[in-house]
Coordinates of C-alpha atoms in Angstrom, one line a residue:
X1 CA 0.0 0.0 0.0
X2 CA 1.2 3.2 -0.9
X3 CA 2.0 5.7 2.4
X4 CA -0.5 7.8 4.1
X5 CA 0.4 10.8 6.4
X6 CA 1.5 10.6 9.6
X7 CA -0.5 11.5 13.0
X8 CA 1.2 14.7 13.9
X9 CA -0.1 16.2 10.2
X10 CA -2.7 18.5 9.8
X11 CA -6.1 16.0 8.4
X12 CA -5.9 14.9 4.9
X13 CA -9.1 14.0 2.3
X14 CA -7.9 10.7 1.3
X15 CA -9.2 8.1 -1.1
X16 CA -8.7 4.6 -0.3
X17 CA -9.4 2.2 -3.2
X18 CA -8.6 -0.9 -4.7
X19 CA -9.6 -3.0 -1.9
X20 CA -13.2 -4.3 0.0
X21 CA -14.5 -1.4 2.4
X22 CA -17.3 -3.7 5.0
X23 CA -20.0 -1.1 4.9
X24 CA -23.4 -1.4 5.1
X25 CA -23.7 1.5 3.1
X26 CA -22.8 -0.6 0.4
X27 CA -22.0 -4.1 0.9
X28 CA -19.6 -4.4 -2.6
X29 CA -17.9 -1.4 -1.9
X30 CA -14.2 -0.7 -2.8
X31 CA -13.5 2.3 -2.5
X32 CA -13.9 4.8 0.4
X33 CA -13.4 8.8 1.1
X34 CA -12.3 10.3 4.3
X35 CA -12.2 13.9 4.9
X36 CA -12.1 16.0 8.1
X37 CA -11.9 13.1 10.3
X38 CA -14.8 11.4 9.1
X39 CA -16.1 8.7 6.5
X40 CA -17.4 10.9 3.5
X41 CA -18.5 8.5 0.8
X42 CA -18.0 5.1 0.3
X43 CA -18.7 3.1 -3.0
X44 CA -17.6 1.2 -6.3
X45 CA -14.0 1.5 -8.0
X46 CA -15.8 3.0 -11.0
X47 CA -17.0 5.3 -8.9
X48 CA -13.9 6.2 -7.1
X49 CA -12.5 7.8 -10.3
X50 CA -14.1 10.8 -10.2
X51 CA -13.2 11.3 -6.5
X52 CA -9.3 10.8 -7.6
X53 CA -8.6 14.4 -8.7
X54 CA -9.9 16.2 -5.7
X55 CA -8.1 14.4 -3.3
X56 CA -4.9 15.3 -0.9
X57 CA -3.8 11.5 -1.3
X58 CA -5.3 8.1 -3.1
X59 CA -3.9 4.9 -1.2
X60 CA -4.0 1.4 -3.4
X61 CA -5.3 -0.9 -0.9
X62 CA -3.8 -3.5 -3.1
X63 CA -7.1 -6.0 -2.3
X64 CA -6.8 -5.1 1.5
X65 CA -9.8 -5.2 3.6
X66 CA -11.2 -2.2 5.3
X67 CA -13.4 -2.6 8.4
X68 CA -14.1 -0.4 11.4
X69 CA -11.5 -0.5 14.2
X70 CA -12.7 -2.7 16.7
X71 CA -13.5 -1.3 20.6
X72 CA -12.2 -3.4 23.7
X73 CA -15.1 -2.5 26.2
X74 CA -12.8 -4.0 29.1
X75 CA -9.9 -2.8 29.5
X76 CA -7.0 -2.1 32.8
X77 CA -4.4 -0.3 30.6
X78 CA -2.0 0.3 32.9
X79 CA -1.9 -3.9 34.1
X80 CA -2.0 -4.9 30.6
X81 CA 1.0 -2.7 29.9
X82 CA 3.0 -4.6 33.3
X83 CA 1.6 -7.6 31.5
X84 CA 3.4 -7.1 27.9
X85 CA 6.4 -5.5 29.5
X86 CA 6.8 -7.4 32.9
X87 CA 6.4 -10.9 34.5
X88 CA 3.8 -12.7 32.5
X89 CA 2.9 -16.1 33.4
X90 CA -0.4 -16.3 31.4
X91 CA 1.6 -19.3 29.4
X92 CA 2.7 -21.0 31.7
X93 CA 2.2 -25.2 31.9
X94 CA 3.2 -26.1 35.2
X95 CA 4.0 -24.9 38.9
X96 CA 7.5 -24.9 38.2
X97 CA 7.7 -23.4 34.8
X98 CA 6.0 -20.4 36.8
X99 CA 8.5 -20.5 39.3
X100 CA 11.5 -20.6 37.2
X101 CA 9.8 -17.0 35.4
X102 CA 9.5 -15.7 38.6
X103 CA 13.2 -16.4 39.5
X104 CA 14.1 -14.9 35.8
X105 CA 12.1 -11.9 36.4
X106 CA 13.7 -10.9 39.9
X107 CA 17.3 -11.4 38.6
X108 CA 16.3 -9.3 35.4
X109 CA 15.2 -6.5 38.0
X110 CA 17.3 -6.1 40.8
X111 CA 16.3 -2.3 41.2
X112 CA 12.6 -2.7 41.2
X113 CA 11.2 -2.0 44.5
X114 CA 8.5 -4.4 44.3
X115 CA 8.5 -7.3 41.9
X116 CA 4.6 -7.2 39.8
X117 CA 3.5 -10.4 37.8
X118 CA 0.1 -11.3 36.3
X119 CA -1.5 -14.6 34.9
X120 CA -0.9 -18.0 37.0
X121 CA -4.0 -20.2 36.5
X122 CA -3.1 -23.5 39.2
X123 CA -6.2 -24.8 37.2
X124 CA -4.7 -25.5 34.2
X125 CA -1.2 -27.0 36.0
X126 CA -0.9 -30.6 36.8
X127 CA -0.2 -29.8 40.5
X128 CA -3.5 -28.2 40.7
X129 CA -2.0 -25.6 43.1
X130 CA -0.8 -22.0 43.3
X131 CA 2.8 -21.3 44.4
X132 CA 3.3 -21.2 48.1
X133 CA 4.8 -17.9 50.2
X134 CA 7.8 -20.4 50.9
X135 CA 8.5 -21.0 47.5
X136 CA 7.7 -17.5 46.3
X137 CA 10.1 -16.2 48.8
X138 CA 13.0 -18.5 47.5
X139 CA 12.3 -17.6 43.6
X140 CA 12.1 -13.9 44.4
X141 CA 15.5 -14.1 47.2
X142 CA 12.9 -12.4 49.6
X143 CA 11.9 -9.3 48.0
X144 CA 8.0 -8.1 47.4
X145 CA 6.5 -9.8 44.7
X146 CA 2.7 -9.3 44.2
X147 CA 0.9 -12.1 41.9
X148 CA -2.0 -12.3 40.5
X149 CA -4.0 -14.9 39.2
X150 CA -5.3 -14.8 35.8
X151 CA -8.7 -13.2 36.8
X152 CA -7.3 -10.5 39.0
X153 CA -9.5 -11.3 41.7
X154 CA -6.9 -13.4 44.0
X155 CA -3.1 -12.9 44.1
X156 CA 0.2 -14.6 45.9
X157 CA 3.0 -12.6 47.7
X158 CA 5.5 -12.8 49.7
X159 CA 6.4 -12.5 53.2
X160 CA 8.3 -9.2 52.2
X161 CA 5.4 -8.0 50.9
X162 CA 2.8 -8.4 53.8
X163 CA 5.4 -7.2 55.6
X164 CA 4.4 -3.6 54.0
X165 CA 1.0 -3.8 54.5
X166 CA 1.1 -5.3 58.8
X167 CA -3.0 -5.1 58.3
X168 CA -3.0 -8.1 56.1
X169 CA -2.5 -10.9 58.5
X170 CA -0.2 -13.5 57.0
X171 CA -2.2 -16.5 56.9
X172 CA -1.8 -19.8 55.7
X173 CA -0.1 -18.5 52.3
X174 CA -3.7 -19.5 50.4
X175 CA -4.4 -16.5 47.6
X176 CA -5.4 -13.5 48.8
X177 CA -8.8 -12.2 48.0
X178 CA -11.2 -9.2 49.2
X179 CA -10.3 -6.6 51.3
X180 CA -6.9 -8.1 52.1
X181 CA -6.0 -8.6 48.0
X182 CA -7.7 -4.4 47.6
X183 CA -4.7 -4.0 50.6
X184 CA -1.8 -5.7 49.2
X185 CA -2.6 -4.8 45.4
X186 CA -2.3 -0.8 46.4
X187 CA 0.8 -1.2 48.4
X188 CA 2.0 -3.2 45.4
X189 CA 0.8 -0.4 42.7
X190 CA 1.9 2.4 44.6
X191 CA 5.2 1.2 43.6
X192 CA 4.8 2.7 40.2
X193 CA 5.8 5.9 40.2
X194 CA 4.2 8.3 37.2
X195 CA 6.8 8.1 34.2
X196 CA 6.7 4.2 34.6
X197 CA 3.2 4.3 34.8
X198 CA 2.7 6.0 31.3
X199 CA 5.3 4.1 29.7
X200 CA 2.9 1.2 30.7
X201 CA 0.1 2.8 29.6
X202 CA 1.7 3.5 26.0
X203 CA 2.5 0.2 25.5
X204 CA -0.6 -1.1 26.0
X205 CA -2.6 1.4 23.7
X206 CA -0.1 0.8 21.4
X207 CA -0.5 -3.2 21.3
X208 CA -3.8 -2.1 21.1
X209 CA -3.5 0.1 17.8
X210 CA -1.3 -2.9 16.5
X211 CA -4.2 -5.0 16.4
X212 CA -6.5 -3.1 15.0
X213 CA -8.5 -1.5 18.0
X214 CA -9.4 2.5 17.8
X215 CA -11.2 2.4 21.1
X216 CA -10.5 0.7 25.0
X217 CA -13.2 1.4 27.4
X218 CA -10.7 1.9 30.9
X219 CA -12.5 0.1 34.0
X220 CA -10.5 2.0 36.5
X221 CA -11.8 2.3 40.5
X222 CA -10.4 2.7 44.0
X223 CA -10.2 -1.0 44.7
X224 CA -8.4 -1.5 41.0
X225 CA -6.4 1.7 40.3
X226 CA -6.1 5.3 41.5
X227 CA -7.7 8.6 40.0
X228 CA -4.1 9.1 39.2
X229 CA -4.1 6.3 37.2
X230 CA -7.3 6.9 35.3
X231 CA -6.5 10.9 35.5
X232 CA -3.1 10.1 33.8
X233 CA -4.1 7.6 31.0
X234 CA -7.2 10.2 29.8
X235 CA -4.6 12.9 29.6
X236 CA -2.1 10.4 27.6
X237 CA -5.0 9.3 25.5
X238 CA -6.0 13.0 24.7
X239 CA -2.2 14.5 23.8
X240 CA -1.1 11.5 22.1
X241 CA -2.1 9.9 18.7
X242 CA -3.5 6.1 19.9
X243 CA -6.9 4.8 20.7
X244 CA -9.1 6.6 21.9
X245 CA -10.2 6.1 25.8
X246 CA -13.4 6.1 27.4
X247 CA -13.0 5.9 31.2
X248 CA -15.5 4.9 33.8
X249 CA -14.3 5.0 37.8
X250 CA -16.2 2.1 40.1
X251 CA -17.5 4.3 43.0
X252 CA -20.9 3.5 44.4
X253 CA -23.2 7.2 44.6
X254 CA -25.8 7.7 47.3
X255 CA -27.1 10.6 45.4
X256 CA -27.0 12.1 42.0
X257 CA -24.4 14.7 43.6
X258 CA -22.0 12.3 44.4
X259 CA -22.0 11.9 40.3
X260 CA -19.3 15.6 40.6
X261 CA -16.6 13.6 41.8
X262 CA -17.1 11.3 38.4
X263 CA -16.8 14.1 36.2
X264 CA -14.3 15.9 37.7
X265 CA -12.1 12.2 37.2
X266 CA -13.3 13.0 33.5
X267 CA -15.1 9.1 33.4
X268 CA -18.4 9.0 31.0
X269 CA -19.8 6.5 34.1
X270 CA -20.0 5.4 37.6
X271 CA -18.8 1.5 35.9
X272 CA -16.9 -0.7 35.5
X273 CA -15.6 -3.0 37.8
X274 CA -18.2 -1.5 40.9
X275 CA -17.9 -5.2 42.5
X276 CA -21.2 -7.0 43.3
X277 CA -19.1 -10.6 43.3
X278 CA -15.8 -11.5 42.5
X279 CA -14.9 -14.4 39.8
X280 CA -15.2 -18.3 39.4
X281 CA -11.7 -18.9 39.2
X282 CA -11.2 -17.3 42.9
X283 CA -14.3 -19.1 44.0
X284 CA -15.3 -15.4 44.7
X285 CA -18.4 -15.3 42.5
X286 CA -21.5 -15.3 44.1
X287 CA -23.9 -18.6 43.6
X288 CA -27.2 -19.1 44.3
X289 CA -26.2 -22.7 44.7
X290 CA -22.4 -23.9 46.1
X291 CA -19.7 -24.5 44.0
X292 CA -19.4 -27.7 42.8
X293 CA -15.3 -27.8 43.8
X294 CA -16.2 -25.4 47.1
X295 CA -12.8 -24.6 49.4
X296 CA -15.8 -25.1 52.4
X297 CA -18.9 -26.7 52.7
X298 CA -21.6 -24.6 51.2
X299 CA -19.3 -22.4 49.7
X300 CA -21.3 -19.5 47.7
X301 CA -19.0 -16.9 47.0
X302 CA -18.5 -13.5 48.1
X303 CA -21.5 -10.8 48.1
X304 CA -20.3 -6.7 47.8
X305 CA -23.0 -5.2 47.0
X306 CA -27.0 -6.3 47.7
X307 CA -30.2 -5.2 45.5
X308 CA -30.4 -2.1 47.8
X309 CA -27.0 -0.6 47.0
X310 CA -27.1 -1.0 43.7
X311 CA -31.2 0.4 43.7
X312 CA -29.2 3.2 45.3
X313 CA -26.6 3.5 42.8
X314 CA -28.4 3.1 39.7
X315 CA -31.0 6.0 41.1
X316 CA -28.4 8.2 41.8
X317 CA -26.7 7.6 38.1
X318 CA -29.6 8.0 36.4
X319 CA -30.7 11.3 37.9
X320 CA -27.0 13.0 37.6
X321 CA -27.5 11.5 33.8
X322 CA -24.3 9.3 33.7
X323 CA -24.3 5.5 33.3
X324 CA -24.0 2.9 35.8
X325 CA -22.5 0.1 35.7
X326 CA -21.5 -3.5 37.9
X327 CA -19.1 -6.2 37.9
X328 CA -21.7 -9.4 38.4
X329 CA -20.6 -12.6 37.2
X330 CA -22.5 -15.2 39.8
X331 CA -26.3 -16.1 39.2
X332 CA -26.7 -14.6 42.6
X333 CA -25.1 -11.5 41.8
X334 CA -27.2 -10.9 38.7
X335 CA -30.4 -11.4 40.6
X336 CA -28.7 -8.6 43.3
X337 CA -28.6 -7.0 39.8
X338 CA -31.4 -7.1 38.2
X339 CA -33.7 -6.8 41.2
X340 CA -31.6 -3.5 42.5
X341 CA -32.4 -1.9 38.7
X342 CA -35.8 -3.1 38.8
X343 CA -36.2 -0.8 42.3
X344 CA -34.4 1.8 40.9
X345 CA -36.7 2.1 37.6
X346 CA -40.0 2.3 40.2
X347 CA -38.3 5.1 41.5
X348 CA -37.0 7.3 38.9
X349 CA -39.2 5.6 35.9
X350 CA -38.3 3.2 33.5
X351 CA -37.8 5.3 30.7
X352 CA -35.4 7.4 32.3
X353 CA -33.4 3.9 33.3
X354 CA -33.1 2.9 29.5
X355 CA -32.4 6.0 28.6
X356 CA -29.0 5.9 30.6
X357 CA -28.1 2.9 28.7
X358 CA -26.5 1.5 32.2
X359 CA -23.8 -1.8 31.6
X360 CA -23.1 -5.2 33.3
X361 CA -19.5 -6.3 33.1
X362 CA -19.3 -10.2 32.5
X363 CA -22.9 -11.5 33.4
X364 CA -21.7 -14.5 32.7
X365 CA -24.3 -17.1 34.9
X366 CA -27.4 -15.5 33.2
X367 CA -30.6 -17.0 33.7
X368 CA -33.5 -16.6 31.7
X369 CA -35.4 -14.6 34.0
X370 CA -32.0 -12.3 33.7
X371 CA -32.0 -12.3 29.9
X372 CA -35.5 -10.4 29.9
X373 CA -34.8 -7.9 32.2
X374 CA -31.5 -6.7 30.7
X375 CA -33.9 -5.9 28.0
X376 CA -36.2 -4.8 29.6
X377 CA -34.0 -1.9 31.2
X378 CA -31.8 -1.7 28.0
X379 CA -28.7 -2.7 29.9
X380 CA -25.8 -3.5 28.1
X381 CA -24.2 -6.7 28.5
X382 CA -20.5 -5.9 28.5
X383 CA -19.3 -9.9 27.8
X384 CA -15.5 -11.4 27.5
X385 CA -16.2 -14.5 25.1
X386 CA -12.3 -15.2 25.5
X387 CA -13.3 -16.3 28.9
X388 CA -15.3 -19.0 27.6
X389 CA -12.5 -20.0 24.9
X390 CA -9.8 -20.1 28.0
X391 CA -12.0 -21.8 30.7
X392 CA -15.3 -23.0 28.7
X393 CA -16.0 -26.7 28.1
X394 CA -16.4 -29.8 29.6
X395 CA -13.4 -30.3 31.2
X396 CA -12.6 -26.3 31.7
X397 CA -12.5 -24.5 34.9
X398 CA -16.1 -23.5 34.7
X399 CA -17.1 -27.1 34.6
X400 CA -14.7 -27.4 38.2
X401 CA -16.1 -25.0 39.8
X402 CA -19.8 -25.5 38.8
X403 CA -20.3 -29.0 37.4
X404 CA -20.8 -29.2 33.5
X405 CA -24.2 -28.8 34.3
X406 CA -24.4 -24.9 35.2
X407 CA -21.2 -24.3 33.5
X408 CA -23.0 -25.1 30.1
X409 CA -25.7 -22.2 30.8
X410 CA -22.6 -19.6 30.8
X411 CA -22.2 -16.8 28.5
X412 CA -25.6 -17.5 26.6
X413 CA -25.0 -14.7 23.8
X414 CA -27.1 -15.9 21.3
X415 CA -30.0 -15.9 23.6
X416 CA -28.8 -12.3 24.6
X417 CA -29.2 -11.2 21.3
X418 CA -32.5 -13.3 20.5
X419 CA -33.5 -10.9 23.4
X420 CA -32.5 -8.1 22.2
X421 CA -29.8 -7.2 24.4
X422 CA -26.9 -4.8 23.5
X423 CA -23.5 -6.8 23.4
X424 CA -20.7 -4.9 23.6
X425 CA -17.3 -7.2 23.8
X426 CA -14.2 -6.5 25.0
X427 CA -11.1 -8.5 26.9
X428 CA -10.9 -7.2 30.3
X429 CA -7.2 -7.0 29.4
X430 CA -4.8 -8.2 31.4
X431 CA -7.4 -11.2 32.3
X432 CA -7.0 -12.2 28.9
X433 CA -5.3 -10.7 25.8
X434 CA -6.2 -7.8 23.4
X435 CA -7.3 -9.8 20.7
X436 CA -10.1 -8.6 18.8
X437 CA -10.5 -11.0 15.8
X438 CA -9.9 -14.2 18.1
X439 CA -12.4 -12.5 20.7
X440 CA -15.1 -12.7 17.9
X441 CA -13.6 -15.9 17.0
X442 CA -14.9 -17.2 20.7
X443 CA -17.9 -15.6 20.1
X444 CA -18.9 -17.3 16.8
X445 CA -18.0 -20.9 17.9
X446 CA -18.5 -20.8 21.6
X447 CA -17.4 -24.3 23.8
X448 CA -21.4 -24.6 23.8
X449 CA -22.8 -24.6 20.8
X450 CA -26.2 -23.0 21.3
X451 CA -24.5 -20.2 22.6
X452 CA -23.0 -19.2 19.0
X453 CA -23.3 -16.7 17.1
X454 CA -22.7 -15.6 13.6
X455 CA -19.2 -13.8 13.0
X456 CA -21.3 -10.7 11.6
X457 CA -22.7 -10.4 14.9
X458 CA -19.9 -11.3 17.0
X459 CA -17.8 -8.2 14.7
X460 CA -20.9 -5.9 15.0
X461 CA -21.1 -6.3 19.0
X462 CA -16.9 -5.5 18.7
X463 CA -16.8 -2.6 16.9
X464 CA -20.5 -0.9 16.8
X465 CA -21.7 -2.3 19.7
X466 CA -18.6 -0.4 21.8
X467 CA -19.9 2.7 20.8
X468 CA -23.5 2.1 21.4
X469 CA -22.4 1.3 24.7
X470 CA -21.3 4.8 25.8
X471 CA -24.2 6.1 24.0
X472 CA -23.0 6.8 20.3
X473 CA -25.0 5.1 17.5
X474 CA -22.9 7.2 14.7
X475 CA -20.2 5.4 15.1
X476 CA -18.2 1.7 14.4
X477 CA -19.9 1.6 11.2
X478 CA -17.8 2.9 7.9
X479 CA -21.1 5.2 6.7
X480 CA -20.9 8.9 5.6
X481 CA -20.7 11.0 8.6
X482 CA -19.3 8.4 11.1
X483 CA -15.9 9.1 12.5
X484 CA -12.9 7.6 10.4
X485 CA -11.8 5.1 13.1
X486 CA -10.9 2.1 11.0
X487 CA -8.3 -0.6 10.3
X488 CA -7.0 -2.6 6.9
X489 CA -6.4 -5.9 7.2
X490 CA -4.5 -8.5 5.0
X491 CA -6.5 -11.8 5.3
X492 CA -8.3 -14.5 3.0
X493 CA -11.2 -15.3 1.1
X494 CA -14.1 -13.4 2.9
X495 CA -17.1 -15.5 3.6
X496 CA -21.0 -15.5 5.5
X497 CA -20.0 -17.3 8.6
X498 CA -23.1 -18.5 10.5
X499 CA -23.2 -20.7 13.6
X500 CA -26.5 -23.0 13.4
X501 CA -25.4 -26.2 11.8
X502 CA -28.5 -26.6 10.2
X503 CA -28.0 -24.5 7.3
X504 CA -24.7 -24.3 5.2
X505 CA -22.1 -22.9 8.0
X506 CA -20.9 -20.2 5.3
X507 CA -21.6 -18.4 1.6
X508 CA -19.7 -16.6 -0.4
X509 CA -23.0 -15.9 -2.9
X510 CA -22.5 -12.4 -3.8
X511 CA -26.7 -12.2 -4.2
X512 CA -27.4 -12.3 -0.7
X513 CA -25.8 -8.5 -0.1
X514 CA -24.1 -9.4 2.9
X515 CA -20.3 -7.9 3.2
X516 CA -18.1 -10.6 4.1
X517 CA -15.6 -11.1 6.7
X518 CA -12.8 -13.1 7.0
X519 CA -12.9 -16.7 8.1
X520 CA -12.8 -17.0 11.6
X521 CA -12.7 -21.3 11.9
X522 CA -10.8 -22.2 14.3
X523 CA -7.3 -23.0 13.1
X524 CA -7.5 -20.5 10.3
X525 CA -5.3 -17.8 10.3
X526 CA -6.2 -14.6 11.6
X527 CA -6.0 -11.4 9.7
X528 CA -3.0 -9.6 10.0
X529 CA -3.7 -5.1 10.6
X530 CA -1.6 -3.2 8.5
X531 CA -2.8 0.4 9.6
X532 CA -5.3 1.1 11.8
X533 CA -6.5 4.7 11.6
X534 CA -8.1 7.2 14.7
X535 CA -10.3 10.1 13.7
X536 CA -8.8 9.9 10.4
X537 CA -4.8 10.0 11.7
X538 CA -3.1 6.7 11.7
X539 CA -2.3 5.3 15.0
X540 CA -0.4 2.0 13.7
X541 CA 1.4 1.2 10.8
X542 CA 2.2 -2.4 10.2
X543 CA 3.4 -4.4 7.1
X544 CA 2.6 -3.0 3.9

C-alpha cells in the first residue's frame, strides 16, 4: 500500500481504493473517502474515479480489507501494559515453569522495589496448586513480589510484601482475596511511580493500535487503580495519537451529587468493575447454589453489594445523567442486579433507566429470568467470550467450579441477542489478551454450541456495539458521517459465517448482499492489521 500521512499532520481527504471497504452502506464497496476526520463517501471503483482528482492523497489498498477499528469495552491499561512488559505467566504449563519465570524476572530487575507479575492459573497445571509464600520467597531471594491470578480477583505474595501492608494478616499463604487482596494490590501499585506508569500505559494502547483497536473502554476504581491512574491515562490518551479512551471509575453514589466527583475524574460513568461478586476462578463469584469444587462446605461466594446498594446506585446515576454500571458474574449476583435496577426504575421511571443505557460487566451465569430484564432496562451486557475460549468446556474450569451442568448455561449470547440485548465485547485485558478477531472468534463458535453466534454479529457487538455502549449510534460503522476510526487488514477469502449447523455454516454468494468477513474457523489464520486509523490519523502502521 502506498504511504499515508503521519498523525502529527494537519487531516488529509484521502481516497482509499482498490480493496473491499465492510460497509453497510454498500455491501460491494471498494472504495472509500475520508475527509475532516470522518467517512465521507463510500462506493464502487468505478465510482472512485471521479473522486481521484480532488483528493490530498489516493492509497492502493492492493485487495486489503477495510473494516471499522474494533473497541475493547474492558480494558486495565496500565496492568495490561505490566503484562506485555513485565512478568507474565499467562503461558505458563506447570507450577514450576511459573516458578522458574518468577526467579528470571527478579534477577532481570534487581532495582525494582517491588516485583509485579500477572496470569498464574493453578487450574490448568498438573499440580493443581498455586505457588506457596515459601516457594515465592525462594524464587524472588525475599523481595515483594505481588501475583496475581489470571482473573485478578486473587493474588500470591510474599512475606516481604505483607510485611508492607502489617493489616493483612499473614495466613496460611492460600491466595489472597477481598479486602486483604484491595490492601496488598495498592501497596504493590503504589510502587509505580508516574513516568513508569505511562510508559505502561503506552505500550498497552499501542498493542492495542497494532491489532487493529481505535477504542478501549478503561474500567479504572479505587479497589483497581487510582484517579491518578485513570487521571493520567485520559490525559495520555487525549495528547497523544493512539486509541481513543473512554474511562469509567467504580465508585458507588448515594445521590446524584455524588455523580461531581465522576466528572471531575473525566469518566463517562460510575462503571466498570463496581464489585457486586468477585470471579469463578477465585471461587469469589457469588452462587445461588455452592460450588461444585467449594474450598468449604456450602461455599457461595462472596457478596459486595446487595439489591439495595445498587437500587441506590443506579437512582443516583440515572438522575446525575451518567451511566452505571456493575461487575456481576455469579447467578446470585445478577439477581442482586437485576432486582436492584428493577427498584431503581419504580423510582426514577423506566424510561429514564433505559435512557442511561446502564452496563453489566461479565454477566456471565445469566438466567432466563435475567436475559428479559436486561432488555427490559436496556442494559448493556459488557461480555469477554475469550473467557469461555480459556476456561469453557467440559473439562474447563467453569465445569470445576460448577459442574458441567451450570457451566454449560454460561455466557448464553445468542439468547442475549435473541432478546434483544446490547453486546458490547471486549477482553478485560490483562485477564485475557487484546485480541479482537480471536475474541469474535470465541464468540462465533462458543465451547457450547447454542450459545454461537454468527461472525457478523460477534464483529458488530466488537466494533458498533462499543460505541453504542457509551451512548454513540454514529459510530463503528464505515457510513458517511461516522468518525474515520478504521483498520486494513491483510487476510483471506471473505465469507458469511453463520453458527446454526442446520443451514450451510458459510456463503460466499454475492446475491445475498451481505459484506463478508474473514474466516474465523478455528485454526484459520487470523487477519493480520496493517494500519489502523483514529479520527482519520493513523495510529499503527504495520506491514505494507
Amino acid at each position: 500500500m502506498a504511504p499515508m500521512s503521519q498523525p502529527t499532520e494537519p487531516l488529509r481527504t484521502v481516497l482509499l481504493r482498490n480493496g473491499t471497504v465492510h460497509s453497510p452502506a454498500d455491501p460491494f464497496a471498494t472504495a472509500m473517502v475520508v475527509e475532516h476526520g470522518s467517512v465521507a463517501w463510500v462506493g464502487s471503483e468505478g465510482a472512485a474515479d471521479s473522486f481521484a482528482d480532488g483528493v490530498d492523497e489516493v492509497v492502493d489498498l492492493d485487495g486489503a480489507l477495510v473494516t471499522p477499528a474494533f473497541t475493547d469495552a474492558h480494558v486495565h491499561t496500565t496492568a495490561t501494559g505490566l503484562a506485555l512488559t513485565g512478568l507474565d505467566l499467562t503461558g505458563a504449563r506447570t507450577l514450576g515453569e511459573a516458578l522458574g519465570r518468577v526467579r528470571a524476572h527478579a534477577a532481570a530487575r534487581p532495582a525494582d522495589r517491588v516485583l509485579l507479575g500477572h496470569g498464574w492459573d493453578a487450574s490448568r497445571w498438573p499440580e493443581q496448586r498455586p505457588p506457596s509464600r515459601r516457594e515465592l520467597d525462594e524464587a524472588t531471594g525475599g523481595r515483594p513480589l505481588y501475583l496475581t491470578r489470571a482473573d485478578v480477583h486473587s493474588a500470591v505474595v510474599t512475606t516481604a510484601l505483607l510485611d508492607l501492608v502489617p493489616q493483612v494478616a499473614a495466613g496460611d499463604g492460600a491466595p489472597l482475596t477481598g479486602d486483604d487482596h484491595h490492601a496488598v494490590r495498592a501497596a504493590a501499585l503504589g510502587s509505580i511511580g508516574a513516568a513508569q506508569r505511562t510508559e505502561l500505559q503506552r505500550a498497552a494502547l499501542a498493542r492495542a493500535a497494532a491489532l487493529g483497536i481505535g477504542s478501549v473502554h478503561e474500567c479504572a476504581g479505587p479497589q483497581i487503580s487510582s484517579a491518578e491512574d485513570l487521571t493520567g491515562l485520559l490525559r495520555l490518551a487525549a495528547g497523544e495519537p493512539g486509541p481513543r479512551v473512554t474511562g469509567y471509575w467504580a465508585e458507588a453514589l448515594a445521590s446524584a451529587a455524588d455523580a461531581e466527583r465522576i466528572r471531575e475524574l473525566g469518566a463517562a460513568g460510575a462503571a466498570g468493575d463496581l464489585f457486586v461478586d468477585g470471579s469463578l476462578g477465585s471461587h469469589t463469584a457469588c452462587l445461588h447454589a455452592p460450588y461444585a469444587d467449594a474450598p468449604a462446605p456450602g461455599h457461595t461466594g462472596t457478596a459486595h453489594l446487595d439489591a439495595a446498594a445498587v437500587a441506590a446506585h443506579v437512582a443516583a446515576c440515572t438522575e446525575a445523567g451518567i451511566q452505571a454500571g456493575f461487575h456481576a458474574i455469579g447467578d446470585a449476583a445478577l439477581t442482586a442486579v437485576v432486582e436492584g435496577v428493577r427498584a431503581a426504575a419504580d423510582k426514577v421511571g423506566l424510561a429514564a433507566v433505559r435512557a442511561a443505557r446502564h452496563r453489566v460487566e461479565h454477566a456471565e451465569m445469566l438466567t432466563p429470568e435475567h436475559i428479559a430484564a436486561f432488555a427490559e432496562f436496556a442494559l448493556t451486557a459488557s461480555v469477554q467470550p475469550a473467557f469461555d475460549a480459556a476456561w469453557g468446556g467440559e473439562e474447563g474450569m467453569y465445569a470445576q467450579r460448577l459442574g458441567r451442568e451450570r457451566a454449560r448455561t454460561l455466557n448464553p449470547y445468542a439468547a442475549l441477542l435473541r432478546a434483544g440485548v446490547p453486546l458490547a465485547l471486549g477482553s478485560d485485558s490483562p485477564v485475557t489478551p487484546l485480541d479482537p478477531w480471536g475474541t469474535v472468534r470465541a464468540a462465533a463458535f462458543h465451547r457450547t454450541p447454542e450459545h454461537r453466534v454468527s461472525v457478523r454479529a460477534a464483529f458488530t457487538a466488537h466494533t458498533r456495539g462499543g460505541w453504542r455502549a457509551i451512548g454513540r449510534d454514529d459510530a463503528g460503522v464505515l457510513v458517511p458521517g461516522a468518525p474515520a476510526d478504521y483498520a486494513v487488514w491483510e487476510t483471506g477469502e471473505l465469507l458469511v459465517q453463520v453458527p446454526d449447523t442446520r443451514v450451510a455454516n458459510w456463503s460466499t454468494d454475492p446475491r445475498s448482499g451481505t459484506p463478508g468477513l474473514p474466516d474465523l474457523t478455528p485454526g484459520a489464520p487470523l487477519p493480520v492489521c496493517l494500519r489502523t486509523v483514529v479520527g482519520g490519523r493513523v495510529v499503527h502502521e504495520g506491514r505494507v
